[in-house]
Coordinates of C-alpha atoms in Angstrom, one line a residue:
X200 CA -16.2 5.5 -7.6
X201 CA -16.6 4.5 -4.0
X202 CA -18.6 1.5 -5.0
X203 CA -15.8 0.3 -7.3
X204 CA -13.3 0.7 -4.5
X205 CA -15.4 -1.3 -2.2
X206 CA -15.8 -4.1 -4.7
X207 CA -12.0 -4.0 -5.3
X208 CA -11.4 -4.2 -1.5
X209 CA -13.8 -7.1 -1.2
X210 CA -12.1 -9.0 -4.0
X211 CA -8.6 -8.4 -2.5
X212 CA -9.8 -9.6 0.9
X213 CA -11.5 -12.7 -0.6
X214 CA -8.4 -13.7 -2.5
X215 CA -6.3 -13.2 0.7
X216 CA -8.7 -15.4 2.8
X217 CA -8.7 -18.1 0.1
X218 CA -4.9 -18.1 0.0
X219 CA -4.7 -18.2 3.8
X220 CA -7.1 -21.2 3.9
X221 CA -5.1 -22.9 1.2
X222 CA -1.9 -22.4 3.3
X223 CA -3.6 -23.8 6.4
X224 CA -5.2 -26.7 4.6
X225 CA -2.0 -27.8 3.0
X226 CA -0.1 -27.7 6.3
X227 CA 2.2 -24.9 5.1
X228 CA 3.6 -26.6 2.0
X229 CA 6.3 -24.8 0.1
X230 CA 3.9 -24.2 -2.8
X231 CA 1.3 -22.5 -0.6
X232 CA 3.9 -20.4 1.2
X233 CA 5.3 -19.3 -2.2
X234 CA 1.9 -18.3 -3.5
X235 CA 1.2 -16.4 -0.3
X236 CA 4.5 -14.6 -0.4
X237 CA 3.9 -13.6 -4.1
X238 CA 0.5 -12.3 -3.1
X239 CA 2.0 -10.3 -0.3
X240 CA 4.6 -8.8 -2.6
X241 CA 1.8 -7.9 -5.1
X242 CA -0.2 -6.2 -2.3
X243 CA 2.8 -4.3 -1.2
X244 CA 3.7 -3.1 -4.7
X245 CA 0.0 -2.2 -5.2
X246 CA -0.1 -0.2 -2.0
X247 CA 3.0 1.7 -2.8
X248 CA 1.8 2.4 -6.3
X249 CA -1.6 3.6 -5.0
X250 CA 0.1 5.8 -2.4
X251 CA 2.3 7.4 -5.0
X252 CA -0.6 7.9 -7.4
X253 CA -2.7 9.5 -4.7
X254 CA 0.1 11.8 -3.7
X255 CA 0.7 12.9 -7.3
X256 CA -3.0 13.3 -7.9
X257 CA -3.4 15.3 -4.7
X258 CA -0.5 17.6 -5.8
X259 CA -2.2 18.1 -9.2
X260 CA -5.5 19.0 -7.5
X261 CA -3.9 21.3 -4.9
X262 CA -0.7 22.8 -6.3
X263 CA -0.3 24.9 -3.1
X264 CA 0.8 21.8 -1.2
X265 CA 3.7 21.0 -3.6
X266 CA 6.2 23.0 -1.6
X267 CA 5.5 21.1 1.6
X268 CA 5.6 17.8 -0.2
X269 CA 8.9 18.5 -1.8
X270 CA 10.4 19.7 1.5
X271 CA 9.1 16.5 3.3
X272 CA 10.6 14.3 0.5
X273 CA 13.9 16.1 0.7
X274 CA 14.0 15.7 4.5
X275 CA 13.3 12.0 4.2
X276 CA 16.0 11.6 1.6
X277 CA 18.5 13.4 3.8
X278 CA 17.6 11.3 6.9
X279 CA 18.0 8.1 5.0
X280 CA 21.2 9.2 3.3
X281 CA 22.8 10.3 6.5
X282 CA 21.8 7.1 8.2
X283 CA 23.2 5.1 5.4
X284 CA 26.5 6.9 5.3
X285 CA 26.9 6.7 9.0
X286 CA 26.1 2.9 8.9
X287 CA 28.5 2.3 6.1
X288 CA 31.3 4.2 7.9
X289 CA 32.0 1.5 10.4
X290 CA 31.7 -2.3 10.9
X291 CA 29.1 -3.9 13.1
X292 CA 29.5 -7.6 13.8
X293 CA 26.1 -9.3 14.0
X294 CA 26.3 -13.0 14.7
X295 CA 24.9 -15.4 12.0
X296 CA 23.9 -18.4 14.1
X297 CA 22.9 -20.5 11.2
X298 CA 26.3 -20.3 9.5
X299 CA 28.4 -19.9 12.7
X300 CA 29.9 -16.6 11.5
X301 CA 28.9 -13.0 11.0
X302 CA 26.7 -11.3 8.5
X303 CA 28.4 -9.4 5.7
X304 CA 29.0 -5.7 5.7
X305 CA 26.1 -5.0 3.2
X306 CA 23.5 -6.7 5.4
X307 CA 24.6 -4.9 8.5
X308 CA 24.6 -1.5 6.8
X309 CA 21.0 -2.0 5.6
X310 CA 20.0 -3.2 9.1
X311 CA 21.6 -0.4 10.9
X312 CA 20.3 2.2 8.4
X313 CA 16.7 0.9 9.0
X314 CA 17.2 1.0 12.8
X315 CA 18.5 4.6 12.7
X316 CA 15.7 5.8 10.4
X317 CA 13.2 4.1 12.8
X318 CA 14.8 5.9 15.8
X319 CA 14.6 9.3 14.0
X320 CA 11.0 8.7 13.0
X321 CA 10.0 7.8 16.6
X322 CA 11.8 10.8 18.0
X323 CA 10.2 13.0 15.4
X324 CA 6.7 11.6 16.2
X325 CA 7.3 12.2 20.0
X326 CA 8.6 15.8 19.5
X327 CA 5.7 16.6 17.2
X328 CA 3.2 15.3 19.6
X329 CA 4.7 17.2 22.5
X330 CA 5.1 20.4 20.5
X331 CA 1.5 20.1 19.2
X332 CA 0.2 19.8 22.8
X333 CA 2.3 22.8 24.0
X334 CA 1.2 24.9 21.0
X335 CA -2.4 24.0 21.7
X336 CA -2.1 25.0 25.3
X337 CA -0.9 28.5 24.4
X338 CA -3.6 29.0 21.7

């Protein structure tokens, strides 16, 4: 199995290098940029599918961890939901320099939601690191 994964990784890397060389050789033509974007989207979808598959497979192999996984998923949904509803509750004017105006409400809601979720993730990572160090000191 590991050999198959190594071959798959090598093939994906080779395709990526070939597409990068193609984009550089053509001087960043629209066709090469389009192909590279499509390849990037494919890799992103493949990575998400692999992560979901591995998570589900891991839960099947170790059913004891299902409770923690469901709680983590619920917490993520709550954080994203609260951030979205907070962002949708007010208007933020972000200047659109290209069109000499402001971005629409939908774009600003998505942007602010992403920023708030990032802030929460950074604070959670910091608090977790500090709590882990303090917990380790008392052990």
